[in-house]
XYZ file of C-alpha atoms in Angstrom:
556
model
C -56.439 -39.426 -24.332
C -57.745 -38.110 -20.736
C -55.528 -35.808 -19.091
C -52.669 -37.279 -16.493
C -53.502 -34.726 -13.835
C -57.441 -35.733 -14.098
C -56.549 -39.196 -14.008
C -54.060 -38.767 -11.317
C -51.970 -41.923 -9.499
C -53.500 -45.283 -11.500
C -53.191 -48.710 -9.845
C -51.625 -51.065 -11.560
C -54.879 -52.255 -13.167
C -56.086 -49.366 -14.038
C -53.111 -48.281 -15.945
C -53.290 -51.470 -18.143
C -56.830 -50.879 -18.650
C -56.202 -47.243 -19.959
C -53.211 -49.041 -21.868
C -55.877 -51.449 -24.064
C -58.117 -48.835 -24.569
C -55.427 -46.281 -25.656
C -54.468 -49.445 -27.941
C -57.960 -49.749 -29.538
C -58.457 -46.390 -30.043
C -55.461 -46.672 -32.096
C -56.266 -49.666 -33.868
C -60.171 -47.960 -34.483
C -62.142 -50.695 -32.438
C -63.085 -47.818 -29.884
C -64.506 -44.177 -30.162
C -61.982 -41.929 -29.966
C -62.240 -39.485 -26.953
C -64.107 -36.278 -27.052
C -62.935 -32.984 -26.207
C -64.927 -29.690 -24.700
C -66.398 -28.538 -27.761
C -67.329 -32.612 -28.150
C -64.838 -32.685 -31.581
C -62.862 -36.298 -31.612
C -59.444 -35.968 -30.399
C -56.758 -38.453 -33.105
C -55.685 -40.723 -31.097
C -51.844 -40.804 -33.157
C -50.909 -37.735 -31.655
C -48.428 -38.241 -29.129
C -49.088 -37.407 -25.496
C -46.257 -34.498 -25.394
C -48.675 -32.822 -27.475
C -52.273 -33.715 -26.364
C -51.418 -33.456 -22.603
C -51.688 -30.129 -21.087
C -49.317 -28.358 -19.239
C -50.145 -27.693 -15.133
C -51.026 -23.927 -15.886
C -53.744 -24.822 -18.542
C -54.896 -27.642 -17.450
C -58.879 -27.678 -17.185
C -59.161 -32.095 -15.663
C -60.765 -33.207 -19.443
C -59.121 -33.893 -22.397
C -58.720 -31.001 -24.751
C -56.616 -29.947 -27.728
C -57.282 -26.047 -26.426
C -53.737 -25.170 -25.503
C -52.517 -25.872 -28.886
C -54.784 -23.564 -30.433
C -54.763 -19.704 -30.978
C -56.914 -18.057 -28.519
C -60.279 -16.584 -30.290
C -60.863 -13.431 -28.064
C -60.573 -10.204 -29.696
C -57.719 -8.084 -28.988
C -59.180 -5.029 -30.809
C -58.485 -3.333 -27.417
C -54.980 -3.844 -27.180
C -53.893 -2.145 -30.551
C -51.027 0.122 -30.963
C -53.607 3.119 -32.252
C -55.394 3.173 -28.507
C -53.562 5.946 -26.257
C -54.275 8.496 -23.786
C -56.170 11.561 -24.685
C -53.842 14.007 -23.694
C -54.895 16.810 -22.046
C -58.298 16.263 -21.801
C -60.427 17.966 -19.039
C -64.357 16.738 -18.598
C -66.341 20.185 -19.131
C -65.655 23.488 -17.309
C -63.880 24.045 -13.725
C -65.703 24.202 -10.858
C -66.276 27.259 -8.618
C -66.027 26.590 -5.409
C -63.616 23.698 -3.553
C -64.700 20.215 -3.548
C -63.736 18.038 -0.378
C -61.454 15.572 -1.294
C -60.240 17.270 -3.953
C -56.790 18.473 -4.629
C -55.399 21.462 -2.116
C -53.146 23.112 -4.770
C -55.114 23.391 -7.690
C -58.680 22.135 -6.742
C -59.068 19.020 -9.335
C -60.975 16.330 -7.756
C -59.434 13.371 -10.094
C -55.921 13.428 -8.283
C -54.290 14.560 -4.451
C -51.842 17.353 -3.850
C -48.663 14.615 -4.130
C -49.986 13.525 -7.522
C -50.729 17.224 -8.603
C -48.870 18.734 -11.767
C -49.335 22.273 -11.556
C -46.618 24.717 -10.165
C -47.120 24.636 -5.996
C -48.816 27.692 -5.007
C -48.053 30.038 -1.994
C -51.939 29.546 -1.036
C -53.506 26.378 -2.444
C -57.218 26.404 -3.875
C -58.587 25.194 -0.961
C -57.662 28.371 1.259
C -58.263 30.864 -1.667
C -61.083 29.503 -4.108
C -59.661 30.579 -7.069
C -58.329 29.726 -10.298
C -59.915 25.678 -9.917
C -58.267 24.056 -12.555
C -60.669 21.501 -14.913
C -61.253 17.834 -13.577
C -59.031 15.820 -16.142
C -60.646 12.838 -17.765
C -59.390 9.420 -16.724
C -58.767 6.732 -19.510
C -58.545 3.623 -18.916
C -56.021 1.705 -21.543
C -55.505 -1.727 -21.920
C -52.061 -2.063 -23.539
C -50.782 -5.782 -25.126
C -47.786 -6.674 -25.060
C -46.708 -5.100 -28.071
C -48.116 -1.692 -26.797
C -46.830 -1.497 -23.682
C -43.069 -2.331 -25.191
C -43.550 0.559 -28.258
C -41.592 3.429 -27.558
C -43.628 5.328 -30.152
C -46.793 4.367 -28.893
C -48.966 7.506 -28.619
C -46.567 10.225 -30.782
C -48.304 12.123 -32.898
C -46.723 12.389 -36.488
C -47.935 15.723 -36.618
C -45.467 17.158 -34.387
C -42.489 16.280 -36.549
C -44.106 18.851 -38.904
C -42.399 21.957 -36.305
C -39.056 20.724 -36.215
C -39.356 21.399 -40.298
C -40.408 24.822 -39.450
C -37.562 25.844 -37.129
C -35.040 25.029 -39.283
C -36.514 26.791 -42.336
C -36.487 29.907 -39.783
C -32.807 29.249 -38.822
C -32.067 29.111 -42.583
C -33.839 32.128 -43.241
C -32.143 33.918 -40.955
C -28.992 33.229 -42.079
C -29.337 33.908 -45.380
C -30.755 37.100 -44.335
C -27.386 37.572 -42.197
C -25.519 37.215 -45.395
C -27.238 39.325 -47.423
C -26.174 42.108 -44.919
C -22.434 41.179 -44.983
C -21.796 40.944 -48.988
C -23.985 44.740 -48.497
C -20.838 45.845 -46.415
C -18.019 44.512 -49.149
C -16.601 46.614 -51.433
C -18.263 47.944 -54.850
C -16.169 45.184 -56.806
C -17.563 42.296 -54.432
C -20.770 43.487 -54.662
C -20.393 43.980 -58.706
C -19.240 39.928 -58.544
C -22.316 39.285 -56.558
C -24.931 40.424 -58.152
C -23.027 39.142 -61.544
C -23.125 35.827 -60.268
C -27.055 35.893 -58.854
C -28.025 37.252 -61.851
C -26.844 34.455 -64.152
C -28.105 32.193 -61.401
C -31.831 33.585 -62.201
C -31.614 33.944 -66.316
C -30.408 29.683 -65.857
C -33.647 29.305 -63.593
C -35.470 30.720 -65.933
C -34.802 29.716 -68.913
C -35.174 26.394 -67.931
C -37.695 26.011 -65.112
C -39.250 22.424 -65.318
C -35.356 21.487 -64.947
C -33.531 20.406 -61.834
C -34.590 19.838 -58.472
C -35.036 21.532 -55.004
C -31.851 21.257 -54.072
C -29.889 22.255 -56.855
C -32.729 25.328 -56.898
C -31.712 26.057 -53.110
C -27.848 25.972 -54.652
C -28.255 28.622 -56.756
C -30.205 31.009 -54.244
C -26.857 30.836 -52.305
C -24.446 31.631 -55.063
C -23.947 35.016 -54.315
C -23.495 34.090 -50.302
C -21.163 31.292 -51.239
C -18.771 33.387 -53.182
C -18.143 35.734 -50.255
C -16.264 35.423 -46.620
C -18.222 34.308 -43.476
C -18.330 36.823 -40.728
C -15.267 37.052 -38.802
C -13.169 35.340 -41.805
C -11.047 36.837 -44.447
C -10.159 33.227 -45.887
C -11.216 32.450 -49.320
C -14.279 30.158 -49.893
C -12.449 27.095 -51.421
C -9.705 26.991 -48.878
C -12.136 27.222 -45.458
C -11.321 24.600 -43.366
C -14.399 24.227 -40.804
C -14.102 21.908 -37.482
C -15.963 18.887 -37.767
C -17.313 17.019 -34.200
C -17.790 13.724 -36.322
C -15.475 12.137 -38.643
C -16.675 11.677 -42.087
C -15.471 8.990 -44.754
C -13.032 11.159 -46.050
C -11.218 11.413 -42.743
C -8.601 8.200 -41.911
C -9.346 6.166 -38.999
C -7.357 5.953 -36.283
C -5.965 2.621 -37.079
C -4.684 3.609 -40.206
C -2.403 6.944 -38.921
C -0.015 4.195 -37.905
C 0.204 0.889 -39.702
C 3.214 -0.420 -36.902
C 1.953 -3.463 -35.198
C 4.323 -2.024 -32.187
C 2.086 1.134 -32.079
C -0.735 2.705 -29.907
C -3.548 -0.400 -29.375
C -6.161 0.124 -31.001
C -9.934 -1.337 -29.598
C -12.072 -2.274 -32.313
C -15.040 -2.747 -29.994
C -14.983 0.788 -28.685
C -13.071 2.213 -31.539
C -10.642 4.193 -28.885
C -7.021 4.670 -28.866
C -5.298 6.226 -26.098
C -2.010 6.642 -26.826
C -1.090 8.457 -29.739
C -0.359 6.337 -32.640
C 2.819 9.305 -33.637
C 4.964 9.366 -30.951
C 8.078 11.821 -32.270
C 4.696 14.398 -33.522
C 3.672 16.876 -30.888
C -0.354 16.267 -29.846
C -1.119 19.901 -30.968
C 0.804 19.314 -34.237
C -0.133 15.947 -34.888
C -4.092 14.570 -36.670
C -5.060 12.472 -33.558
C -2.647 13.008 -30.241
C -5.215 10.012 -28.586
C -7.799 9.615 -26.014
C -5.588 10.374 -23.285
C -4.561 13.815 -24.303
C -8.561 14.765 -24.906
C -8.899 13.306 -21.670
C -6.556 15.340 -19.823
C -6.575 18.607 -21.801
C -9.444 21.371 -21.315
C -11.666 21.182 -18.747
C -12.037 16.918 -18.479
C -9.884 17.094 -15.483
C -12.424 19.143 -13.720
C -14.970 16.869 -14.493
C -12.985 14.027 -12.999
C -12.019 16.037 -9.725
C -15.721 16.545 -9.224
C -16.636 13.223 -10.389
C -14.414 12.416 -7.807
C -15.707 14.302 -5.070
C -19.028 13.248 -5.975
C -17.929 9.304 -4.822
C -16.319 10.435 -1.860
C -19.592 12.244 -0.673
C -21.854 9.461 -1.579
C -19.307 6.883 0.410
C -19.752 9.351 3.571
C -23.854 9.161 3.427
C -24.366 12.465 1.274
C -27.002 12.637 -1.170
C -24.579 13.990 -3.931
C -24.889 12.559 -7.832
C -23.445 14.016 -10.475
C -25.546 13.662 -13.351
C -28.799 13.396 -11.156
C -28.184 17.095 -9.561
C -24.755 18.440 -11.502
C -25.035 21.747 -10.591
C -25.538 20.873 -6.790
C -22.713 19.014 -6.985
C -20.450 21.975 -8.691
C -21.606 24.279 -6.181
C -20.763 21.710 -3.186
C -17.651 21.035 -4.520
C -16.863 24.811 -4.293
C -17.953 25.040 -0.454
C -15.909 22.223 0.109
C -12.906 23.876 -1.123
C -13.292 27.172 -0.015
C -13.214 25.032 3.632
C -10.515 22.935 3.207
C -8.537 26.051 2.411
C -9.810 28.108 5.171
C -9.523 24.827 7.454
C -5.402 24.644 5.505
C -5.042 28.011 6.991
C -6.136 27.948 10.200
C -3.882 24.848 10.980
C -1.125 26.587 9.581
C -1.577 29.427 11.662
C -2.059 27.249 15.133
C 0.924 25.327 14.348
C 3.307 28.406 13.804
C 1.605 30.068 17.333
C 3.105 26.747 18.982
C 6.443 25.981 17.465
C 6.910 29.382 15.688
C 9.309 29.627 12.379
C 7.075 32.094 10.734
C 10.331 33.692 9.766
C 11.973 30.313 7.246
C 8.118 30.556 5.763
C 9.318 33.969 4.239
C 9.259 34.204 -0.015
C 12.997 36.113 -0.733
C 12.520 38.844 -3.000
C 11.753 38.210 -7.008
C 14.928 40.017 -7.485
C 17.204 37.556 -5.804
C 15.503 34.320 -7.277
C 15.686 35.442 -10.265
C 19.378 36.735 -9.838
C 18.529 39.758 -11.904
C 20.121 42.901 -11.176
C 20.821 46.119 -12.427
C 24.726 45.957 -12.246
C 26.127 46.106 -16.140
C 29.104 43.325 -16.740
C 31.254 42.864 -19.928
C 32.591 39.864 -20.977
C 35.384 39.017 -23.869
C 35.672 36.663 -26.061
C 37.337 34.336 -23.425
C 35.162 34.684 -20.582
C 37.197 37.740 -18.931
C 35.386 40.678 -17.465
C 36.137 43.795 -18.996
C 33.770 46.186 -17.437
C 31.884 45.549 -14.370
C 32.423 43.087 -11.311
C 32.411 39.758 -11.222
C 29.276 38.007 -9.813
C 29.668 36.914 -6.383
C 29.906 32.740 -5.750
C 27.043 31.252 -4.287
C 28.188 30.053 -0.733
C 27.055 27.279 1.098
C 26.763 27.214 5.440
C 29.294 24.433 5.314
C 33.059 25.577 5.059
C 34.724 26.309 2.220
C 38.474 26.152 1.020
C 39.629 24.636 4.437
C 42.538 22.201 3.553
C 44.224 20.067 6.383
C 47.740 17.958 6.984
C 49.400 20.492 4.447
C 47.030 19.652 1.280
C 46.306 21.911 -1.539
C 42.657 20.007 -2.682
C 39.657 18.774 -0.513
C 39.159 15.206 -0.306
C 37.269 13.698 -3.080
C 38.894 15.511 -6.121
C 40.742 13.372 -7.447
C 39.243 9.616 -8.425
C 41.446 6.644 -9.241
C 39.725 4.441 -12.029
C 41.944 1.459 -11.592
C 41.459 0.641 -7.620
C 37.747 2.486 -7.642
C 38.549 5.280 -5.184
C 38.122 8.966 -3.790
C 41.308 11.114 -2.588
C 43.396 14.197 -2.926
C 44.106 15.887 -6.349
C 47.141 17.163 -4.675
C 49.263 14.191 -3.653
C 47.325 11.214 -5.261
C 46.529 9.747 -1.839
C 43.240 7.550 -1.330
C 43.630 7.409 2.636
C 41.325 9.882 4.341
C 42.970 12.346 6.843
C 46.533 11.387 5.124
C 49.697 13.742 5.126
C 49.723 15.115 1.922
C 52.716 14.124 0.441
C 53.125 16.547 -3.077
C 54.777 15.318 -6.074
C 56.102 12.433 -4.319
C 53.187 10.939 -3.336
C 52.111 11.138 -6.890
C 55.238 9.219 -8.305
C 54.612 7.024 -5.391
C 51.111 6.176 -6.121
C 51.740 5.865 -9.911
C 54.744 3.582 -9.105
C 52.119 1.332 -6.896
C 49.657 0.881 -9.759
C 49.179 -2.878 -11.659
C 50.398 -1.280 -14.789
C 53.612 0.185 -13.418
C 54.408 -3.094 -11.660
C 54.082 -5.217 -14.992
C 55.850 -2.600 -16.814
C 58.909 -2.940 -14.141
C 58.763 -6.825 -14.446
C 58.985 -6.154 -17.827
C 62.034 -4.094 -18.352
C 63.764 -6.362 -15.733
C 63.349 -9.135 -17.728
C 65.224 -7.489 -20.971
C 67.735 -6.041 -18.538
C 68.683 -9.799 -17.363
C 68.925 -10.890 -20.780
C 71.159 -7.857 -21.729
C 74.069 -9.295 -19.177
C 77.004 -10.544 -19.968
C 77.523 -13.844 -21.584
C 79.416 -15.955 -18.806
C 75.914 -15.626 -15.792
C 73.873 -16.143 -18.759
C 75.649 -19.384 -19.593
C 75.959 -20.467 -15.578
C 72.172 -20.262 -15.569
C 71.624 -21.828 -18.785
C 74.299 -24.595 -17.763
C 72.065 -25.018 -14.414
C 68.903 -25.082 -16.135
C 69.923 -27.404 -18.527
C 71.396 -31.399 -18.772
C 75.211 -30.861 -18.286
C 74.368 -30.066 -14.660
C 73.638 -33.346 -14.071
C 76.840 -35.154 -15.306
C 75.987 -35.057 -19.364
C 77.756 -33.273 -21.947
C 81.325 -31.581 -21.807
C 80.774 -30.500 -18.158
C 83.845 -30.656 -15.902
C 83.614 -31.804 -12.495
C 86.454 -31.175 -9.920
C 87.211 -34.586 -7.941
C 88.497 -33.018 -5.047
C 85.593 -30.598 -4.651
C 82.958 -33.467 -5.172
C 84.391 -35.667 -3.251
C 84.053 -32.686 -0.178
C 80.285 -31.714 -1.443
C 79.674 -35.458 -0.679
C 80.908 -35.194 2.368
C 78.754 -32.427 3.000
C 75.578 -33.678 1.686
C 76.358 -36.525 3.734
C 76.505 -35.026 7.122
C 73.506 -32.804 5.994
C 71.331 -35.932 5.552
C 72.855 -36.879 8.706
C 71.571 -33.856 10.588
C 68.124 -33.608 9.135
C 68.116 -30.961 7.064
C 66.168 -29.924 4.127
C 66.758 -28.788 0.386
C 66.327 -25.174 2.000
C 68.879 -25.303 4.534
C 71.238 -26.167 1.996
C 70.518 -23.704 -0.412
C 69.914 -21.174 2.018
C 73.880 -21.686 3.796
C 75.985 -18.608 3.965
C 78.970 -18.932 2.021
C 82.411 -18.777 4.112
C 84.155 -15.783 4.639
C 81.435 -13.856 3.350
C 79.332 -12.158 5.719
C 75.945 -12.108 4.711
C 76.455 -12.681 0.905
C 74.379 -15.823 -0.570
C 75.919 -18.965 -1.874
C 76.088 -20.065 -5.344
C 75.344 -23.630 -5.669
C 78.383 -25.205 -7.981
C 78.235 -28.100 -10.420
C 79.681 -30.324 -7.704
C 77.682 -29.503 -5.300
C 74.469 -30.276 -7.743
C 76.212 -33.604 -8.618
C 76.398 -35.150 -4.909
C 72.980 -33.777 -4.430
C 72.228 -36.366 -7.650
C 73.585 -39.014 -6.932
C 73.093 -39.089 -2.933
C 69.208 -38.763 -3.602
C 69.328 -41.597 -6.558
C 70.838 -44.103 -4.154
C 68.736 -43.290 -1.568
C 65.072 -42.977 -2.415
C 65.280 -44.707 -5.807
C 61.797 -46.618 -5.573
C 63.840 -49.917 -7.607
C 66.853 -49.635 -5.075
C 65.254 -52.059 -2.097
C 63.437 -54.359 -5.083
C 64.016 -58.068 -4.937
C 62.177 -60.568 -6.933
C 60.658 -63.246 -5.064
C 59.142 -65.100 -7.465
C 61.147 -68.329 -9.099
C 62.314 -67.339 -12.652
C 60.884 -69.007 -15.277
């Protein structure tokens, strides 16, 4: 099948043409179409697959861009790398134009140049002309270019072996001079215990490996005290950076769902997962405390300052130039305090006040003296003086209108309110009134009122028998007619009389009740049975709501 792009926009007739013969290629009536190389291409594979994409696309039909590219890539292997260090034969003598001005190689410039910048470059002095280096050309794959081991040399791994041999050395040299400066009965325990180290060694010697053969060479440095420790060997506790298996997580100090969050992602907790444990007591105090304990919040105060000067067009980073940043931060503020200083100064030259800016002497903040005072048992000096009262510039012990307290010392809980201790009184700038006022005040409260209402009640029933049983004969039915209730003719017949020309006047239920009584002169009236009676009966007949009714309807 011929590429699309090679065929480009068919007419209609063309298309069904390439249709039929796509068709008989199929059914094997036609050749089937040749590639490059002139190899057949199936016609049953679909044209996802046999048509090119627009990058590789040569304008024939080809099966190419499925296939694995045949070039060799021996050039491209991880094992090709830069010679390092390799310079092409012996250093010129004199300075080659064009070459470099510092140290006179002619395969780089002066910007490109690796060598430590000289006071007077080769090119003014002639001498020391460093060796032309040799320029490789390396054709890295993918694969290369990506390895970050690409070009290490194994062999170098060999002198990090080395220095830590030396190190150990060294300190088991450094402990062979401290058990030397024990005492005779260490030393005797020592050697005891190196020399059965050595018969076990060799008595057996094809037995054991390296490391337990490393073990016993540091027997007799195990059993005694590091330098600068008098703890015994199987007690030392020694600070670990890292925690090891042994150690519990964070997560697991506190098993309280309510506790300190815990991120599993960055395995931090900042709050302590103890709270009633003090941080310097407690296993793990949290990230917080690390975080502001030591010297982390100096690091932040120049991380800090290291924003602020990059906002304001400085060139300061911290971790690109940290000591250039340390030593700005100092000049900035040794300025700000010499800048604090000289504002201070200029503002006390214009408004003065130097004097209030005065520290008082240790002596009196502290309030210590040297005069000796005694006390007893119950707070009384017995030798000495008293201690003067601290006074303030407002005045003191100044009582007005004849009071013996200031206002405020005294608080009443049931109203909510400030006044005198000395008369009770809650109005401000009152006449103290003593005792009296006290009695009065008390007398005025909700609880003394109910407690008066109450005692006046159980005096009124403690009277005498005949008011209690007028008011329980007006309170009850015999007033109104009922029972074994007496009623004086005469004096009804005159209270109707009365009630009659009271109606007549206009007046109310309280002018009658309210009428003085004759020949009394300002005594109240006692209403009387009779006078209840024609009150009765002159209100039934009058605003009875049947009194006026009259059936209209015929009567069945």
């Amino acid at each position: 099948m011929a590429s699309s792009s090679a065929i480009g926009k068919l007419s209609r007739e063309e298309f069904r043409r390439q249709k039929d013969l796509d068709a008989a290629r199929k059914a094997g009536t036609a050749p089937a179409a040749l590639d490059e190389e002139g190899r057949p291409i199936n016609p049953h594979i679909p044209q996802y697959i046999s048509q090119a994409p627009w990058y590789l696309d040569t304008g024939a039909p080809s099966l190419s861009h499925q296939r694995r590219p045949t070039d060799d890539r021996t050039s491209t292997k991880l094992e090709n790398w830069y010679d390092r260090g390799a310079h092409a034969g012996p250093a010129a003598k004199k300075y080659r134009k064009g070459a470099c001005e510092n140290c006179g190689a002619i395969t780089h410039k002066r910007q490109d140049c690796l060598e430590r910048p000289r006071k007077k470059g080769a090119k003014f002095t002639n001498k020391d002309i460093k060796a032309d280096e040799i320029i490789q050309d390396v054709a890295t794959g993918y694969d290369a270019k990506r390895d970050r081991w690409n070009g290490y040399d194994p062999a170098e791994h060999k002198r990090i072996y080395e220095e830590y041999e030396a190190i150990e050395s060294a300190r088991k040299k450094l402990r062979e001079e401290e058990i030397d400066n024990q005492t005779t009965t260490d030393l005797a325990a020592v050697r005891k215990v190196a020399k059965a180290g050595k018969e076990k060694k060799e008595a057996d010697p094809d037995f054991g490996s390296s490391d337990e053969e490393d073990a016993d060479d540091d027997k007799y440095a195990d059993a005694a005290d590091a330098v600068g420790q008098k703890l015994d060997t199987k007690t030392r506790i020694t600070v670990r950076n890292l925690r090891i298996r042994e150690d519990t997580a964070k997560y697991l100090i506190n098993l309280d769902p309510e506790s300190a969050y815990y991120d599993p992602k960055t395995r931090s907790m900042r709050d302590a997962p103890v709270k009633d444990v003090p941080p310097e007591e407690a296993k793990f105090a949290g990230e917080n405390f690390f975080r502001y304990s030591g010297e982390a919040p100096e690091v932040q105060k120049l991380q800090l300052f290291a924003w602020h000067a990059a906002q304001r067009g400085n060139d300061v980073h911290l971790n690109a130039g940290p000591t250039q940043g340390q030593l700005l931060h100092e000049e900035y503020k040794e300025k700000k305090e010499t800048l604090k200083d000289v504002n201070k100064v200029s503002i006390l030259a214009k408004y003065g006040g130097e004097q209030y800016l005065e520290k008082a002497p240790r002596e009196l903040l502290d309030g210590q003296t040297e005069n000796y005072v005694e006390y007893s048992r119950a707070g009384q000096i017995i030798k000495g003086k008293e201690r003067a009262k601290a006074r303030s510039k407002y005045p003191e012990d100044v009582y007005i209108n004849n009071h013996s307290a200031v206002w405020g010392s005294w608080y009443d809980l049931s109203t909510g309110t400030w006044g005198y201790a000395c008369c009770h009184a809650s109005v401000h700038m009152s006449y103290c009134a003593g005792a009296a006022g006290k009695e009065a005040t008390h007398a005025s409260t909700a609880q003394a009122l109910l407690a008066t209402s109450s005692k006046s009640t159980s005096s009124q029933e403690g009277r005498t028998e005949e008011p209690r049983g007028h008011i329980e004969l007006n309170y009850s039915k015999k007033r109104v007619g009922e029972g074994d209730v007496a009623l004086d003719k005469e004096r009804l017949a005159e209270a109707m009389n009365e009630e009659k020309k009271r109606k007549t006047w206009g007046g109310d239920d309280e002018d009658r009740f309210s009428k003085k009584k004759k020949g009394l002169g300002g005594g109240s009236h006692d209403v009387t049975e009779e006078e209840l009676e024609a009150y009765r009966l002159s209100r039934r007949n009058t605003e009875d709501p049947m009194a006026n009714y009259v059936d209209t309807e015929d009567a069945y």
